[in-house]
PDB file of C-alpha atoms in Angstrom:
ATOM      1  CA  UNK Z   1      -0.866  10.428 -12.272  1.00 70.00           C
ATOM      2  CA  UNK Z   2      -0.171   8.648  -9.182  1.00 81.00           C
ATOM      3  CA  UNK Z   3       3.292   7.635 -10.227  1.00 86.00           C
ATOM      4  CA  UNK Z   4       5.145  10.168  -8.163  1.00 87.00           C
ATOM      5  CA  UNK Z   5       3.128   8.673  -4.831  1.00 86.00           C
ATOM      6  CA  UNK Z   6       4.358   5.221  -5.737  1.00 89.00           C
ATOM      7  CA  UNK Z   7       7.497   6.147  -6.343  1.00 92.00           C
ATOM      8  CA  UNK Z   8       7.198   8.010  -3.119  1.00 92.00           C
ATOM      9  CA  UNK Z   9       6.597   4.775  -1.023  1.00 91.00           C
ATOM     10  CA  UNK Z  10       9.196   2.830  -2.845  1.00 93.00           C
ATOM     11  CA  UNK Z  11      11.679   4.979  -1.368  1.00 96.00           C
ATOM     12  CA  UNK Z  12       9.887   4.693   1.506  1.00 94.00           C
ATOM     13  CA  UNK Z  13       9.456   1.170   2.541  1.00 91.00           C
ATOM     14  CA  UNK Z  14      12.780   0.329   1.105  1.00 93.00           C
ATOM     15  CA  UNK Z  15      14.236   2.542   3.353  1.00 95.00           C
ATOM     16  CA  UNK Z  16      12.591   0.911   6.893  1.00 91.00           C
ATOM     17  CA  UNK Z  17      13.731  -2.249   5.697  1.00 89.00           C
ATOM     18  CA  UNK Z  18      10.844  -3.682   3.801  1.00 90.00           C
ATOM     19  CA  UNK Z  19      11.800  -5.377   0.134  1.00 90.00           C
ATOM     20  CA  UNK Z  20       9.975  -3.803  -2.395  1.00 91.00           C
ATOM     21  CA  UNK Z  21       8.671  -4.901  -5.678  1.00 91.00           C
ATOM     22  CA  UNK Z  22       6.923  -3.370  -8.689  1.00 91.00           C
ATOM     23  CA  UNK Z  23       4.245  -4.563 -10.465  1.00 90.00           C
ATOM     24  CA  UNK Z  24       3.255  -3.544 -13.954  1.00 89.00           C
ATOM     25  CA  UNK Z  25      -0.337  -2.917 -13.524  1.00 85.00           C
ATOM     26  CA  UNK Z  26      -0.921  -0.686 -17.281  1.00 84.00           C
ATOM     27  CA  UNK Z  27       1.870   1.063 -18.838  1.00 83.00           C
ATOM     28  CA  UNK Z  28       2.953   4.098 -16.416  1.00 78.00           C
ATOM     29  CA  UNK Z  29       1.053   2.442 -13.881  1.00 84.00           C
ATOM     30  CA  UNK Z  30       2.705   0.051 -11.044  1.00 88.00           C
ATOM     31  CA  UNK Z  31       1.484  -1.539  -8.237  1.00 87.00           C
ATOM     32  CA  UNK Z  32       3.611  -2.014  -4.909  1.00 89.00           C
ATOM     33  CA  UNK Z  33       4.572  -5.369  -3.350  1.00 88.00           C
ATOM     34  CA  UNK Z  34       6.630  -5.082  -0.204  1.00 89.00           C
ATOM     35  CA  UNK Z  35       7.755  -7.604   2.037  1.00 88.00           C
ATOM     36  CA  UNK Z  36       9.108  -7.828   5.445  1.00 86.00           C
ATOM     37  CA  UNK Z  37      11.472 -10.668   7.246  1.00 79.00           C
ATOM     38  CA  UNK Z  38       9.371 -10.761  10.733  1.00 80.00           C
ATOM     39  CA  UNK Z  39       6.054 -12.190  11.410  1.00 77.00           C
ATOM     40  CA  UNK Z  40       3.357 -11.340  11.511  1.00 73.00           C
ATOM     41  CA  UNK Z  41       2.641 -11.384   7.842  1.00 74.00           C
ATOM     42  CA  UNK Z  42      -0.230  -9.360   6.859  1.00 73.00           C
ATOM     43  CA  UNK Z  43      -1.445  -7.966   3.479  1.00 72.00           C
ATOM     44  CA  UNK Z  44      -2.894  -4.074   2.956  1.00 70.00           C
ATOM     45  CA  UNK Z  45      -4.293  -3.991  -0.195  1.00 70.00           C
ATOM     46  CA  UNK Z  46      -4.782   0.211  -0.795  1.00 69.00           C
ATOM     47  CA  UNK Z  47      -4.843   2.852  -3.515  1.00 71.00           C
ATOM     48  CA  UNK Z  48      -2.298   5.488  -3.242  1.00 73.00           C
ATOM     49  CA  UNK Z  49      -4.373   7.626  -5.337  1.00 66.00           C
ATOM     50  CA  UNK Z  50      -7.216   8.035  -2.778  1.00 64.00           C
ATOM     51  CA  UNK Z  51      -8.604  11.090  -2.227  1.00 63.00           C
ATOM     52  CA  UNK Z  52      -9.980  12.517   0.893  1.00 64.00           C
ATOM     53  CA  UNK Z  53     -12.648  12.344   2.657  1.00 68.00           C
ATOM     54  CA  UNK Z  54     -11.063  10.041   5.614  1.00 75.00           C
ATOM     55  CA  UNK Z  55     -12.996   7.012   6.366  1.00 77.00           C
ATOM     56  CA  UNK Z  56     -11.416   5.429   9.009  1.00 84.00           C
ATOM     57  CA  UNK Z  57     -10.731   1.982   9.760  1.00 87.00           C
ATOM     58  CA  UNK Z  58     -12.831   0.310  11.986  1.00 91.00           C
ATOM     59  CA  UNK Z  59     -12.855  -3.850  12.993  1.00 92.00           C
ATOM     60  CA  UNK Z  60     -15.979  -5.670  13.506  1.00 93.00           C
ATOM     61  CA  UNK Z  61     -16.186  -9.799  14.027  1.00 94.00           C
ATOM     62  CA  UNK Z  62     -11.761 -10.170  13.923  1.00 91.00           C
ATOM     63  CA  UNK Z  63     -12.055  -8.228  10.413  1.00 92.00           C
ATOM     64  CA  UNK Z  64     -10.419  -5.054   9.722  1.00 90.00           C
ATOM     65  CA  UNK Z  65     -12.271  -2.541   7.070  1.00 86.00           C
ATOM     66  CA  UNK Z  66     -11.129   0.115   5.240  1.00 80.00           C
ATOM     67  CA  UNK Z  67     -11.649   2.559   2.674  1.00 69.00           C
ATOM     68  CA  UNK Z  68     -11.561   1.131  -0.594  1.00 59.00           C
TER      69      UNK Z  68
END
């Protein structure tokens, strides 16, 4: 049920600039791909059906980690 979220930051993204794209993942089910014109390029791979609790990120050895 987590099309409303992604819908939600569709709208969002698009909005600050960012070009968004949809990716069929299962039917009713899309994943996000949004791009921006400006280095640097970087890649967050996330769930926006994550539920609390809050882990937060942390970076050890140049890496950054996540929940997820």
């Amino acid at each position: 049920a987590e099309a409303p979220a992604i819908a939600w930051a569709e709208g969002a993204l698009a909005e600050r600039g960012w070009t968004v794209r949809r990716i069929p993942a299962e039917p009713g089910r899309d994943c996000l791909l949004a791009t921006g014109a400006q280095p640097p390029l970087a890649t967050l791979s996330t769930h926006l059906d994550t539920v609390p609790p809050y882990v937060p990120p942390s970076r050890a050895d140049g890496v950054l980690h996540g929940r997820g």
